[in-house]
Structure formats: structure tokens, C-alpha cells
PDB file of C-alpha atoms in Angstrom:
ATOM      1  CA  MET G   1      16.579  -2.331  -4.739  1.00 44.00           C
ATOM      2  CA  ALA G   2      15.006  -4.336  -1.215  1.00 49.00           C
ATOM      3  CA  ALA G   3      11.120  -2.650  -0.352  1.00 59.00           C
ATOM      4  CA  PRO G   4      11.188  -0.118   2.196  1.00 65.00           C
ATOM      5  CA  THR G   5      10.974  -0.190   5.355  1.00 74.00           C
ATOM      6  CA  LYS G   6       8.460   2.509   6.344  1.00 80.00           C
ATOM      7  CA  PRO G   7       6.046   4.523   4.526  1.00 86.00           C
ATOM      8  CA  THR G   8       7.361   7.622   2.067  1.00 79.00           C
ATOM      9  CA  ILE G   9       5.260   9.906   3.511  1.00 86.00           C
ATOM     10  CA  PRO G  10       5.986  13.504   4.406  1.00 92.00           C
ATOM     11  CA  TRP G  11       6.185  14.813   8.305  1.00 91.00           C
ATOM     12  CA  LYS G  12       3.090  17.076   8.381  1.00 92.00           C
ATOM     13  CA  LEU G  13       1.059  14.401   7.741  1.00 93.00           C
ATOM     14  CA  ARG G  14       3.502  12.553  10.126  1.00 92.00           C
ATOM     15  CA  VAL G  15       2.289  14.740  13.271  1.00 93.00           C
ATOM     16  CA  MET G  16      -0.896  14.826  12.379  1.00 92.00           C
ATOM     17  CA  THR G  17      -1.679  11.023  12.716  1.00 93.00           C
ATOM     18  CA  SER G  18      -0.080  11.050  15.217  1.00 93.00           C
ATOM     19  CA  LEU G  19      -1.511  13.312  16.878  1.00 94.00           C
ATOM     20  CA  LEU G  20      -5.078  11.951  16.200  1.00 95.00           C
ATOM     21  CA  SER G  21      -3.991   9.048  17.518  1.00 96.00           C
ATOM     22  CA  LEU G  22      -3.655  11.272  20.899  1.00 96.00           C
ATOM     23  CA  LEU G  23      -7.282  12.884  20.730  1.00 97.00           C
ATOM     24  CA  LEU G  24      -8.326   9.075  19.346  1.00 97.00           C
ATOM     25  CA  LYS G  25      -6.117   7.417  23.019  1.00 96.00           C
ATOM     26  CA  ALA G  26      -7.868   9.945  25.384  1.00 97.00           C
ATOM     27  CA  SER G  27     -11.410   9.837  23.896  1.00 98.00           C
ATOM     28  CA  ARG G  28     -11.616   5.180  24.597  1.00 98.00           C
ATOM     29  CA  ARG G  29     -12.319   4.693  28.004  1.00 96.00           C
ATOM     30  CA  SER G  30     -11.650   1.265  29.404  1.00 93.00           C
ATOM     31  CA  ASN G  31     -14.938   0.210  30.106  1.00 93.00           C
ATOM     32  CA  GLY G  32     -15.554   0.162  26.412  1.00 94.00           C
ATOM     33  CA  THR G  33     -17.312   3.574  26.476  1.00 97.00           C
ATOM     34  CA  VAL G  34     -15.999   6.955  24.099  1.00 98.00           C
ATOM     35  CA  ASN G  35     -15.810  10.431  25.572  1.00 98.00           C
ATOM     36  CA  ARG G  36     -17.188  12.445  22.911  1.00 97.00           C
ATOM     37  CA  ARG G  37     -17.332  15.393  25.070  1.00 97.00           C
ATOM     38  CA  LEU G  38     -13.821  15.252  25.012  1.00 97.00           C
ATOM     39  CA  PHE G  39     -13.554  14.198  21.196  1.00 97.00           C
ATOM     40  CA  ASN G  40     -15.696  16.629  19.845  1.00 96.00           C
ATOM     41  CA  LEU G  41     -13.648  19.989  21.294  1.00 96.00           C
ATOM     42  CA  PHE G  42     -11.169  18.352  18.737  1.00 95.00           C
ATOM     43  CA  ASP G  43     -13.696  17.924  15.889  1.00 94.00           C
ATOM     44  CA  PRO G  44     -14.850  20.673  13.800  1.00 88.00           C
ATOM     45  CA  GLN G  45     -17.704  20.484  12.456  1.00 95.00           C
ATOM     46  CA  LEU G  46     -18.738  22.042   8.749  1.00 97.00           C
ATOM     47  CA  PRO G  47     -22.493  23.685   8.221  1.00 97.00           C
ATOM     48  CA  PRO G  48     -23.098  22.585   4.770  1.00 98.00           C
ATOM     49  CA  ASN G  49     -22.907  25.926   2.225  1.00 96.00           C
ATOM     50  CA  PRO G  50     -25.564  26.473  -0.847  1.00 94.00           C
ATOM     51  CA  ASN G  51     -23.093  29.340  -1.790  1.00 94.00           C
ATOM     52  CA  PRO G  52     -20.364  27.372  -4.513  1.00 93.00           C
ATOM     53  CA  ILE G  53     -16.684  25.734  -2.542  1.00 91.00           C
ATOM     54  CA  ASP G  54     -14.793  24.318  -5.143  1.00 90.00           C
ATOM     55  CA  GLY G  55     -17.054  23.913  -7.514  1.00 93.00           C
ATOM     56  CA  VAL G  56     -19.573  22.110  -5.060  1.00 96.00           C
ATOM     57  CA  THR G  57     -22.476  23.348  -3.510  1.00 96.00           C
ATOM     58  CA  THR G  58     -23.698  21.073  -0.025  1.00 97.00           C
ATOM     59  CA  SER G  59     -27.099  21.404   1.831  1.00 97.00           C
ATOM     60  CA  ASP G  60     -28.304  18.194   4.738  1.00 98.00           C
ATOM     61  CA  VAL G  61     -30.559  16.629   4.489  1.00 98.00           C
ATOM     62  CA  THR G  62     -32.671  14.724   7.219  1.00 98.00           C
ATOM     63  CA  VAL G  63     -34.162  11.132   6.891  1.00 98.00           C
ATOM     64  CA  ASP G  64     -34.958  10.208  10.286  1.00 98.00           C
ATOM     65  CA  ALA G  65     -34.687  12.753  13.061  1.00 98.00           C
ATOM     66  CA  THR G  66     -35.749  10.033  15.982  1.00 98.00           C
ATOM     67  CA  ARG G  67     -32.224   8.137  15.379  1.00 98.00           C
ATOM     68  CA  ASN G  68     -29.763  11.152  13.597  1.00 98.00           C
ATOM     69  CA  LEU G  69     -30.188   9.859  10.518  1.00 98.00           C
ATOM     70  CA  TRP G  70     -29.360  12.726   7.676  1.00 98.00           C
ATOM     71  CA  PHE G  71     -27.026  13.003   4.668  1.00 98.00           C
ATOM     72  CA  ARG G  72     -24.490  16.122   3.372  1.00 98.00           C
ATOM     73  CA  LEU G  73     -25.263  16.032  -0.229  1.00 97.00           C
ATOM     74  CA  PHE G  74     -22.554  17.304  -2.332  1.00 97.00           C
ATOM     75  CA  SER G  75     -23.000  18.938  -5.295  1.00 96.00           C
ATOM     76  CA  PRO G  76     -21.520  19.725  -9.072  1.00 95.00           C
ATOM     77  CA  SER G  77     -22.198  24.075  -9.196  1.00 90.00           C
ATOM     78  CA  ALA G  78     -21.756  24.087 -12.911  1.00 79.00           C
ATOM     79  CA  SER G  79     -24.482  21.215 -13.600  1.00 73.00           C
ATOM     80  CA  ALA G  80     -27.145  22.016 -15.699  1.00 62.00           C
ATOM     81  CA  SER G  81     -29.177  19.266 -13.788  1.00 75.00           C
ATOM     82  CA  ALA G  82     -27.496  16.836 -11.287  1.00 78.00           C
ATOM     83  CA  ALA G  83     -30.553  14.893 -11.266  1.00 82.00           C
ATOM     84  CA  THR G  84     -28.924  12.940 -14.869  1.00 90.00           C
ATOM     85  CA  LEU G  85     -25.688  13.042 -12.909  1.00 95.00           C
ATOM     86  CA  PRO G  86     -24.739   9.387 -10.662  1.00 97.00           C
ATOM     87  CA  VAL G  87     -25.033   8.878  -7.108  1.00 98.00           C
ATOM     88  CA  VAL G  88     -22.454   8.057  -4.768  1.00 98.00           C
ATOM     89  CA  VAL G  89     -23.161   6.745  -1.129  1.00 98.00           C
ATOM     90  CA  PHE G  90     -20.634   7.555   1.201  1.00 99.00           C
ATOM     91  CA  PHE G  91     -18.943   5.335   4.381  1.00 99.00           C
ATOM     92  CA  HIS G  92     -17.092   7.358   6.473  1.00 98.00           C
ATOM     93  CA  GLY G  93     -14.538   5.844   8.460  1.00 98.00           C
ATOM     94  CA  GLY G  94     -13.763   6.022  12.341  1.00 98.00           C
ATOM     95  CA  GLY G  95     -14.504   2.034  13.314  1.00 98.00           C
ATOM     96  CA  PHE G  96     -17.248   2.209  13.982  1.00 98.00           C
ATOM     97  CA  ALA G  97     -17.079   4.966  16.955  1.00 98.00           C
ATOM     98  CA  PHE G  98     -16.110   8.187  16.013  1.00 98.00           C
ATOM     99  CA  LEU G  99     -16.267  11.075  12.740  1.00 98.00           C
ATOM    100  CA  SER G 100     -19.119  12.029  10.852  1.00 98.00           C
ATOM    101  CA  PRO G 101     -20.221  13.969   7.055  1.00 98.00           C
ATOM    102  CA  ALA G 102     -19.398  17.272   9.245  1.00 98.00           C
ATOM    103  CA  THR G 103     -15.874  16.139  10.239  1.00 98.00           C
ATOM    104  CA  THR G 104     -13.672  19.304   8.513  1.00 97.00           C
ATOM    105  CA  THR G 105     -11.692  16.192   6.952  1.00 97.00           C
ATOM    106  CA  TYR G 106     -14.448  13.971   5.324  1.00 98.00           C
ATOM    107  CA  ASP G 107     -16.626  17.127   4.301  1.00 98.00           C
ATOM    108  CA  ALA G 108     -13.034  18.779   1.585  1.00 97.00           C
ATOM    109  CA  PHE G 109     -12.741  14.692   1.073  1.00 98.00           C
ATOM    110  CA  CYS G 110     -16.052  14.257  -0.620  1.00 98.00           C
ATOM    111  CA  ARG G 111     -16.149  18.124  -1.799  1.00 97.00           C
ATOM    112  CA  SER G 112     -12.989  16.295  -3.872  1.00 97.00           C
ATOM    113  CA  LEU G 113     -14.875  13.474  -4.289  1.00 97.00           C
ATOM    114  CA  CYS G 114     -17.731  15.070  -6.166  1.00 97.00           C
ATOM    115  CA  ARG G 115     -15.660  17.368  -8.303  1.00 95.00           C
ATOM    116  CA  SER G 116     -12.953  15.479  -9.610  1.00 95.00           C
ATOM    117  CA  ILE G 117     -16.045  12.620 -11.082  1.00 95.00           C
ATOM    118  CA  ASN G 118     -18.574  14.736 -11.852  1.00 95.00           C
ATOM    119  CA  ALA G 119     -21.183  12.886  -9.177  1.00 96.00           C
ATOM    120  CA  VAL G 120     -24.016  14.293  -7.086  1.00 97.00           C
ATOM    121  CA  ILE G 121     -22.042  12.376  -3.393  1.00 98.00           C
ATOM    122  CA  VAL G 122     -24.194  11.314  -0.281  1.00 98.00           C
ATOM    123  CA  SER G 123     -22.178  11.487   2.327  1.00 98.00           C
ATOM    124  CA  VAL G 124     -23.806   9.835   5.252  1.00 99.00           C
ATOM    125  CA  ASN G 125     -24.444  10.251   9.143  1.00 98.00           C
ATOM    126  CA  TYR G 126     -25.066   5.962   9.689  1.00 98.00           C
ATOM    127  CA  ARG G 127     -25.226   5.668  14.744  1.00 98.00           C
ATOM    128  CA  LEU G 128     -22.271   6.046  16.373  1.00 98.00           C
ATOM    129  CA  ALA G 129     -20.919   2.567  18.177  1.00 98.00           C
ATOM    130  CA  PRO G 130     -20.875   1.888  20.799  1.00 98.00           C
ATOM    131  CA  GLU G 131     -24.152   3.410  21.018  1.00 98.00           C
ATOM    132  CA  HIS G 132     -25.347   1.586  18.664  1.00 98.00           C
ATOM    133  CA  ARG G 133     -23.975  -1.443  18.565  1.00 98.00           C
ATOM    134  CA  TYR G 134     -23.563  -3.334  14.822  1.00 98.00           C
ATOM    135  CA  PRO G 135     -26.366  -3.922  12.216  1.00 98.00           C
ATOM    136  CA  SER G 136     -27.675  -0.051  14.024  1.00 98.00           C
ATOM    137  CA  GLN G 137     -24.449   1.571  10.933  1.00 98.00           C
ATOM    138  CA  ASN G 138     -25.932  -0.858   8.502  1.00 98.00           C
ATOM    139  CA  ASP G 139     -29.441  -1.015   9.054  1.00 98.00           C
ATOM    140  CA  ASP G 140     -28.039   3.213   8.690  1.00 98.00           C
ATOM    141  CA  GLY G 141     -26.480   2.887   5.169  1.00 98.00           C
ATOM    142  CA  PHE G 142     -29.084   0.403   4.566  1.00 98.00           C
ATOM    143  CA  ASP G 143     -32.245   2.844   4.630  1.00 98.00           C
ATOM    144  CA  VAL G 144     -30.580   6.014   2.763  1.00 98.00           C
ATOM    145  CA  VAL G 145     -30.094   3.802  -0.343  1.00 98.00           C
ATOM    146  CA  LYS G 146     -34.039   2.971  -0.010  1.00 98.00           C
ATOM    147  CA  TYR G 147     -34.284   6.794   0.826  1.00 98.00           C
ATOM    148  CA  LEU G 148     -32.786   7.341  -2.440  1.00 97.00           C
ATOM    149  CA  ASP G 149     -35.203   5.393  -4.153  1.00 97.00           C
ATOM    150  CA  GLU G 150     -38.370   6.263  -2.832  1.00 96.00           C
ATOM    151  CA  ASN G 151     -37.273  10.259  -3.141  1.00 92.00           C
ATOM    152  CA  GLY G 152     -33.885  10.771  -4.833  1.00 83.00           C
ATOM    153  CA  ALA G 153     -34.899  11.331  -8.418  1.00 83.00           C
ATOM    154  CA  THR G 154     -34.689  14.863  -7.651  1.00 86.00           C
ATOM    155  CA  LEU G 155     -31.238  14.240  -6.450  1.00 92.00           C
ATOM    156  CA  GLY G 156     -29.778  12.805  -9.351  1.00 95.00           C
ATOM    157  CA  ASN G 157     -29.475   9.424 -11.345  1.00 96.00           C
ATOM    158  CA  VAL G 158     -29.561   6.278  -8.765  1.00 96.00           C
ATOM    159  CA  GLY G 159     -30.597   4.432 -11.420  1.00 96.00           C
ATOM    160  CA  LYS G 160     -26.526   4.583 -11.975  1.00 97.00           C
ATOM    161  CA  CYS G 161     -25.035   4.277  -7.760  1.00 98.00           C
ATOM    162  CA  PHE G 162     -22.016   3.559  -6.758  1.00 98.00           C
ATOM    163  CA  LEU G 163     -21.344   2.565  -2.506  1.00 98.00           C
ATOM    164  CA  VAL G 164     -18.320   3.911  -1.489  1.00 99.00           C
ATOM    165  CA  GLY G 165     -16.992   3.976   1.738  1.00 98.00           C
ATOM    166  CA  ASP G 166     -13.388   4.166   3.508  1.00 98.00           C
ATOM    167  CA  SER G 167     -12.367   1.848   6.626  1.00 98.00           C
ATOM    168  CA  SER G 168     -15.166   0.900   8.991  1.00 98.00           C
ATOM    169  CA  GLY G 169     -17.502   3.062   5.795  1.00 98.00           C
ATOM    170  CA  GLY G 170     -15.337   0.927   3.650  1.00 98.00           C
ATOM    171  CA  ASN G 171     -16.941  -2.219   5.927  1.00 98.00           C
ATOM    172  CA  THR G 172     -19.683  -1.383   6.177  1.00 98.00           C
ATOM    173  CA  ALA G 173     -20.287  -0.779   1.954  1.00 99.00           C
ATOM    174  CA  HIS G 174     -19.879  -4.097   1.822  1.00 98.00           C
ATOM    175  CA  HIS G 175     -23.005  -5.043   3.498  1.00 98.00           C
ATOM    176  CA  VAL G 176     -25.040  -2.451   2.623  1.00 98.00           C
ATOM    177  CA  ALA G 177     -23.910  -3.866  -0.971  1.00 98.00           C
ATOM    178  CA  ILE G 178     -24.947  -6.936  -0.132  1.00 98.00           C
ATOM    179  CA  ARG G 179     -28.141  -5.885   1.429  1.00 98.00           C
ATOM    180  CA  VAL G 180     -28.653  -3.959  -2.480  1.00 98.00           C
ATOM    181  CA  CYS G 181     -28.218  -7.094  -2.997  1.00 97.00           C
ATOM    182  CA  LYS G 182     -31.181  -9.289  -0.783  1.00 97.00           C
ATOM    183  CA  GLU G 183     -33.833  -6.293  -1.482  1.00 95.00           C
ATOM    184  CA  LYS G 184     -35.959  -5.394  -4.651  1.00 86.00           C
ATOM    185  CA  LEU G 185     -35.323  -1.457  -4.918  1.00 96.00           C
ATOM    186  CA  ARG G 186     -37.174   0.362  -7.384  1.00 96.00           C
ATOM    187  CA  PHE G 187     -35.382   2.741  -9.181  1.00 96.00           C
ATOM    188  CA  VAL G 188     -31.466   1.669  -7.134  1.00 97.00           C
ATOM    189  CA  ARG G 189     -29.339  -0.304  -9.201  1.00 98.00           C
ATOM    190  CA  VAL G 190     -25.961   0.018  -7.550  1.00 98.00           C
ATOM    191  CA  ILE G 191     -23.782  -0.182 -10.847  1.00 98.00           C
ATOM    192  CA  GLY G 192     -20.236  -0.384  -8.607  1.00 98.00           C
ATOM    193  CA  LEU G 193     -18.848  -0.982  -5.063  1.00 99.00           C
ATOM    194  CA  VAL G 194     -15.204   1.378  -4.321  1.00 99.00           C
ATOM    195  CA  SER G 195     -14.242   0.086  -0.787  1.00 99.00           C
ATOM    196  CA  ILE G 196     -10.827   1.664   0.678  1.00 99.00           C
ATOM    197  CA  GLU G 197      -8.882  -0.307   2.890  1.00 98.00           C
ATOM    198  CA  PRO G 198     -11.590  -1.524   4.190  1.00 99.00           C
ATOM    199  CA  PHE G 199     -11.987  -3.436   7.827  1.00 98.00           C
ATOM    200  CA  PHE G 200     -11.935  -6.144   7.940  1.00 98.00           C
ATOM    201  CA  GLY G 201     -10.726  -8.085  11.144  1.00 98.00           C
ATOM    202  CA  GLY G 202     -11.097 -12.052  12.802  1.00 98.00           C
ATOM    203  CA  GLN G 203     -10.098 -14.553  15.665  1.00 98.00           C
ATOM    204  CA  GLU G 204      -6.828 -14.603  13.607  1.00 98.00           C
ATOM    205  CA  ARG G 205      -3.808 -12.498  13.952  1.00 98.00           C
ATOM    206  CA  VAL G 206      -1.855 -11.997  10.541  1.00 98.00           C
ATOM    207  CA  GLU G 207       1.396 -11.195   9.256  1.00 98.00           C
ATOM    208  CA  SER G 208       0.693  -7.592   8.669  1.00 98.00           C
ATOM    209  CA  GLU G 209      -0.895  -6.790  11.952  1.00 97.00           C
ATOM    210  CA  ILE G 210       1.699  -8.154  13.222  1.00 97.00           C
ATOM    211  CA  GLY G 211       4.175  -6.671  11.513  1.00 96.00           C
ATOM    212  CA  ILE G 212       3.622  -3.028  10.869  1.00 96.00           C
ATOM    213  CA  THR G 213       3.591  -1.429  13.772  1.00 91.00           C
ATOM    214  CA  GLN G 214       3.999   1.964  12.143  1.00 85.00           C
ATOM    215  CA  ASP G 215       0.589   3.154  11.930  1.00 89.00           C
ATOM    216  CA  PRO G 216      -0.695   4.137  15.401  1.00 87.00           C
ATOM    217  CA  LEU G 217      -4.026   4.752  13.689  1.00 93.00           C
ATOM    218  CA  VAL G 218      -4.987   1.262  12.800  1.00 96.00           C
ATOM    219  CA  SER G 219      -2.843  -0.800  16.617  1.00 96.00           C
ATOM    220  CA  LEU G 220      -3.961  -4.118  16.339  1.00 96.00           C
ATOM    221  CA  GLU G 221      -4.832  -2.363  20.123  1.00 96.00           C
ATOM    222  CA  VAL G 222      -7.101  -0.208  18.430  1.00 97.00           C
ATOM    223  CA  THR G 223      -8.780  -2.552  16.209  1.00 98.00           C
ATOM    224  CA  ASP G 224      -9.553  -4.266  19.113  1.00 97.00           C
ATOM    225  CA  TRP G 225     -10.993  -2.556  21.196  1.00 97.00           C
ATOM    226  CA  TYR G 226     -13.316  -0.871  18.112  1.00 98.00           C
ATOM    227  CA  TRP G 227     -14.282  -4.256  17.302  1.00 98.00           C
ATOM    228  CA  LYS G 228     -15.517  -5.219  21.023  1.00 97.00           C
ATOM    229  CA  SER G 229     -16.907  -2.262  20.869  1.00 97.00           C
ATOM    230  CA  TYR G 230     -19.186  -2.942  18.099  1.00 98.00           C
ATOM    231  CA  LEU G 231     -19.780  -6.099  17.481  1.00 98.00           C
ATOM    232  CA  PRO G 232     -22.870  -7.471  20.053  1.00 96.00           C
ATOM    233  CA  ASN G 233     -22.409  -8.288  23.900  1.00 94.00           C
ATOM    234  CA  GLY G 234     -21.081 -12.511  23.201  1.00 95.00           C
ATOM    235  CA  SER G 235     -19.961 -12.105  19.668  1.00 97.00           C
ATOM    236  CA  ASP G 236     -16.104 -12.683  18.400  1.00 98.00           C
ATOM    237  CA  ARG G 237     -14.213 -11.375  16.046  1.00 98.00           C
ATOM    238  CA  ASP G 238     -15.279 -14.201  13.421  1.00 98.00           C
ATOM    239  CA  HIS G 239     -18.705 -13.138  13.328  1.00 98.00           C
ATOM    240  CA  GLU G 240     -19.335 -12.170  10.229  1.00 98.00           C
ATOM    241  CA  VAL G 241     -19.631  -8.307   9.277  1.00 98.00           C
ATOM    242  CA  VAL G 242     -16.118  -8.968  11.046  1.00 98.00           C
ATOM    243  CA  ASN G 243     -13.894 -11.634   8.285  1.00 98.00           C
ATOM    244  CA  VAL G 244     -16.535 -10.973   6.018  1.00 98.00           C
ATOM    245  CA  SER G 245     -14.335 -14.279   3.724  1.00 97.00           C
ATOM    246  CA  GLY G 246     -14.068 -16.281   7.456  1.00 97.00           C
ATOM    247  CA  PRO G 247     -16.277 -19.304   8.226  1.00 96.00           C
ATOM    248  CA  ASN G 248     -19.525 -17.337   8.760  1.00 97.00           C
ATOM    249  CA  ALA G 249     -18.894 -15.346   5.733  1.00 97.00           C
ATOM    250  CA  VAL G 250     -22.166 -14.568   3.891  1.00 97.00           C
ATOM    251  CA  ASP G 251     -22.389 -16.510   0.202  1.00 98.00           C
ATOM    252  CA  ILE G 252     -23.204 -13.882  -1.689  1.00 98.00           C
ATOM    253  CA  SER G 253     -21.663 -16.413  -5.375  1.00 97.00           C
ATOM    254  CA  GLY G 254     -25.618 -16.288  -6.478  1.00 97.00           C
ATOM    255  CA  LEU G 255     -25.779 -12.676  -5.761  1.00 98.00           C
ATOM    256  CA  ASN G 256     -25.162 -10.058  -8.801  1.00 97.00           C
ATOM    257  CA  TYR G 257     -22.309  -8.337  -5.813  1.00 98.00           C
ATOM    258  CA  PRO G 258     -21.640  -4.645  -7.903  1.00 98.00           C
ATOM    259  CA  LYS G 259     -17.642  -4.872  -9.572  1.00 98.00           C
ATOM    260  CA  THR G 260     -16.522  -3.357  -6.944  1.00 98.00           C
ATOM    261  CA  LEU G 261     -12.246  -2.013  -6.539  1.00 99.00           C
ATOM    262  CA  LEU G 262     -10.477  -2.467  -3.891  1.00 99.00           C
ATOM    263  CA  ILE G 263      -7.951   0.365  -2.524  1.00 98.00           C
ATOM    264  CA  VAL G 264      -5.160  -0.508  -0.110  1.00 98.00           C
ATOM    265  CA  ALA G 265      -1.456   0.490   1.250  1.00 98.00           C
ATOM    266  CA  GLY G 266       1.242  -0.832   1.783  1.00 97.00           C
ATOM    267  CA  PHE G 267       1.946  -0.625   5.104  1.00 97.00           C
ATOM    268  CA  ASP G 268      -1.466  -0.715   6.305  1.00 98.00           C
ATOM    269  CA  PRO G 269      -2.457  -2.684   8.948  1.00 98.00           C
ATOM    270  CA  LEU G 270      -5.446  -4.946   7.502  1.00 98.00           C
ATOM    271  CA  LYS G 271      -4.084  -5.168   4.174  1.00 98.00           C
ATOM    272  CA  ASP G 272      -3.909  -9.025   4.800  1.00 98.00           C
ATOM    273  CA  TRP G 273      -7.517  -9.514   5.359  1.00 98.00           C
ATOM    274  CA  GLN G 274      -8.086  -7.118   2.857  1.00 98.00           C
ATOM    275  CA  ARG G 275      -6.772  -9.521   0.716  1.00 98.00           C
ATOM    276  CA  ARG G 276      -8.368 -11.811   1.955  1.00 98.00           C
ATOM    277  CA  TYR G 277     -12.162 -10.582   0.516  1.00 98.00           C
ATOM    278  CA  TYR G 278     -10.130  -9.734  -3.141  1.00 98.00           C
ATOM    279  CA  GLU G 279      -9.483 -13.186  -3.490  1.00 98.00           C
ATOM    280  CA  TRP G 280     -13.318 -14.230  -1.455  1.00 98.00           C
ATOM    281  CA  LEU G 281     -14.886 -12.170  -4.038  1.00 98.00           C
ATOM    282  CA  ARG G 282     -12.820 -13.487  -7.257  1.00 98.00           C
ATOM    283  CA  LYS G 283     -13.560 -16.828  -5.668  1.00 98.00           C
ATOM    284  CA  SER G 284     -17.366 -16.463  -5.290  1.00 98.00           C
ATOM    285  CA  GLY G 285     -17.032 -14.949  -9.471  1.00 98.00           C
ATOM    286  CA  LYS G 286     -17.358 -11.609  -8.489  1.00 98.00           C
ATOM    287  CA  ASP G 287     -15.092  -8.693 -10.372  1.00 98.00           C
ATOM    288  CA  VAL G 288     -12.900  -6.872  -8.384  1.00 98.00           C
ATOM    289  CA  GLU G 289      -9.716  -4.877  -9.324  1.00 98.00           C
ATOM    290  CA  ILE G 290      -6.649  -4.491  -6.955  1.00 98.00           C
ATOM    291  CA  ILE G 291      -5.051  -1.406  -6.733  1.00 98.00           C
ATOM    292  CA  GLU G 292      -1.841  -0.479  -3.633  1.00 98.00           C
ATOM    293  CA  TYR G 293       0.192   2.317  -3.029  1.00 97.00           C
ATOM    294  CA  PRO G 294       3.145   0.416  -2.000  1.00 96.00           C
ATOM    295  CA  ASN G 295       4.254   3.253   0.919  1.00 95.00           C
ATOM    296  CA  MET G 296       1.438   4.643   2.483  1.00 96.00           C
ATOM    297  CA  ILE G 297      -0.527   4.187   4.983  1.00 96.00           C
ATOM    298  CA  HIS G 298      -3.699   3.903   6.396  1.00 97.00           C
ATOM    299  CA  GLY G 299      -6.194   6.889   5.415  1.00 97.00           C
ATOM    300  CA  PHE G 300      -3.407   8.242   2.732  1.00 97.00           C
ATOM    301  CA  HIS G 301      -6.616   9.047   0.586  1.00 98.00           C
ATOM    302  CA  LEU G 302      -7.704  11.681   2.840  1.00 97.00           C
ATOM    303  CA  PHE G 303      -4.974  13.789   2.521  1.00 96.00           C
ATOM    304  CA  PRO G 304      -4.493  15.939  -0.041  1.00 96.00           C
ATOM    305  CA  TYR G 305      -1.373  16.979  -0.371  1.00 95.00           C
ATOM    306  CA  LEU G 306      -0.674  13.232  -0.600  1.00 96.00           C
ATOM    307  CA  PRO G 307       0.585  12.707  -5.237  1.00 96.00           C
ATOM    308  CA  GLU G 308      -0.677   9.444  -5.166  1.00 97.00           C
ATOM    309  CA  ALA G 309      -4.140  11.281  -3.101  1.00 98.00           C
ATOM    310  CA  SER G 310      -4.108  12.810  -6.800  1.00 97.00           C
ATOM    311  CA  GLN G 311      -3.462   9.199  -8.092  1.00 98.00           C
ATOM    312  CA  PHE G 312      -6.707   7.869  -6.520  1.00 98.00           C
ATOM    313  CA  LEU G 313      -8.822   9.625  -7.171  1.00 98.00           C
ATOM    314  CA  SER G 314      -7.798   9.658 -11.172  1.00 98.00           C
ATOM    315  CA  HIS G 315      -8.301   5.676 -10.750  1.00 98.00           C
ATOM    316  CA  VAL G 316     -11.810   5.797  -8.689  1.00 98.00           C
ATOM    317  CA  ASN G 317     -12.372   8.325 -12.258  1.00 98.00           C
ATOM    318  CA  HIS G 318     -11.014   5.397 -14.574  1.00 98.00           C
ATOM    319  CA  PHE G 319     -12.872   3.075 -12.478  1.00 98.00           C
ATOM    320  CA  MET G 320     -16.570   4.930 -12.771  1.00 98.00           C
ATOM    321  CA  VAL G 321     -16.675   6.706 -16.169  1.00 97.00           C
ATOM    322  CA  LYS G 322     -15.786   2.249 -17.050  1.00 97.00           C
ATOM    323  CA  GLN G 323     -18.627   1.169 -14.611  1.00 98.00           C
ATOM    324  CA  LEU G 324     -20.958   3.652 -16.982  1.00 96.00           C
ATOM    325  CA  ALA G 325     -19.832   2.367 -19.772  1.00 95.00           C
ATOM    326  CA  GLY G 326     -21.153  -0.394 -19.771  1.00 88.00           C
ATOM    327  CA  SER G 327     -24.329   0.163 -17.982  1.00 77.00           C
TER     328      SER G 327
END
């Protein structure tokens, strides 16, 4: 039986991704800046809610007001003591340039993640490019982890901590994991990393980037714009933050890099870079599991009406239970 040539997604999702693509395109200026006023008109933000919704309460915690660094805390309302629960530090996607923990889609996703895995979720509001280029996002992510090391005992069990990120957030999670390995933290212990369709790349044009053209959210034109707005001026896509397994990759062979679950979508133009990441982790002597959803597109996990989104949550839950049992 021949493999499908188009992703099997409902018309509702096709319409939503097309509309989002148009909004993002209109918000990305050709000079490399972002029309934030326009984008924010169509990016509804939800406030935190201390009252349980679907079994989850939320609050916002400020880490550094001078750079608008904060996180949204998701806690299961039925838990007798949140301090005993594992902590998941989550980094949202958006090409390093868009969205936040308060974005409706990400608020709903983290709420679902909190409920399904029974963990405290720390969803990081990092600074956005191009106003704040690399390494601002990684610095912010690591500083939230340091904040948890100093103040997190009342929020959850930071000795059983996971890093999770999707798309560009998956990239950030990887680099924060490396920083954690190199720093001496007192209480935080990262026991697992979930990398959800991470945004990696390189100077080379890989087969999936060229051949998969059905996803307007991560086309070559779009991803090139994101990298250009994110990287330091004068850098190319073989920079260590982009091509994590390439010629300038950080050597992690001697680091206690966390066990990793890698999620790949079959119709994601980035999937060949993600597979290279998988092979690089293995060659570096790290424990990594890959799960591919062959008929899905980039970002499928954010749409709860897809059967594969439920399967994704089950896989994440299984991975975390396994890591917790061995910790």
C-alpha cells in the first residue's frame, strides 16, 4: 500500500492553519521586524484563573519584571499537595518571535498536559525575537530553572523535573538542558526531556524541507525568516543553536544529558533535521526514543479533537511515568 501523499487532517484544522499562516505572514515584515499591534489583535490572551477549570488552577509568577520574564503555573486542583508532584518546565513554540503562555492555544495545551500527567506545569514567557535575539530565549529559560532551584520547593518536586518544548520551544528546551548539565544546581534535577517537533535546521536544504510543501506554517520561506530574525547578525544556519548536530554542534558526550522522547510528524518539513538530532543523540551516547505520527503536520499536538493528540498525551505520560519510576 502506497504511503499517503497528503496529511489526513480534518477541514477544520486546514482552515485554522491557513488563517494562522495568513496572520503570521501579514505580521512578518520584509525588513525583519514584526507588526506586533496587528498580530496581537488576533492573538487572544487568557488571564490566570485561581478557580479550577477542568481540574486545573493557574497563576502567573514573575521572575524578572525588568525583562518581562514570568511563567504561568498550572496545578492540578485535586492534588492534596502540589509540592510532591513532578515539575514540567514548558517552552512554547512560535518561531522564537510569536505567542506566549497566555495565548489561548497554549493555555489550553498546558492545562491538558497538567491534567493528563498529574504534574505541575511551568510555562515560560521568554523574550521574543527580533527585538531580543539569541541567546535571550535560552537565557530566560535557564533563569526560570534557576528560579525553581531557589524558590521551587513550594511549587512542586523540582528533584523530579522535566523539560518540554514544541517547535522553537523544543530548540530552547535542548539548549536549556545543556546549560543545566553544565551548571551546579542545588535542588533541580532534570530526569527527562520531551522534544515535540523541534525547530532545528542548517545551511543545507534537506529532502523533507524541499519535498513537503503542504504546511504553510513551516515552509522554507517562513523558517528562513525566523532564523534570520533570531540569529545574531552575521551568523548563518550552521550556528550551533540551529544545526544542533552539525559542524558547530556542542559536544554533549560527557554531559549527563536527560533521557529524551522525540516526537516527529510525518508531514513536517523539519522532520529530517529532527531525525538527525535523534541520530546525533544516539552517537553521543544518550538515551533517546523517537515516536512518529506519519499522517500528521507540524503542531498537530495542539488540537485536542485529533485522535493523534490523545495518543501523543498517552505517549508523553508513559515516558514520564517510566522516568519517574527510575529516578
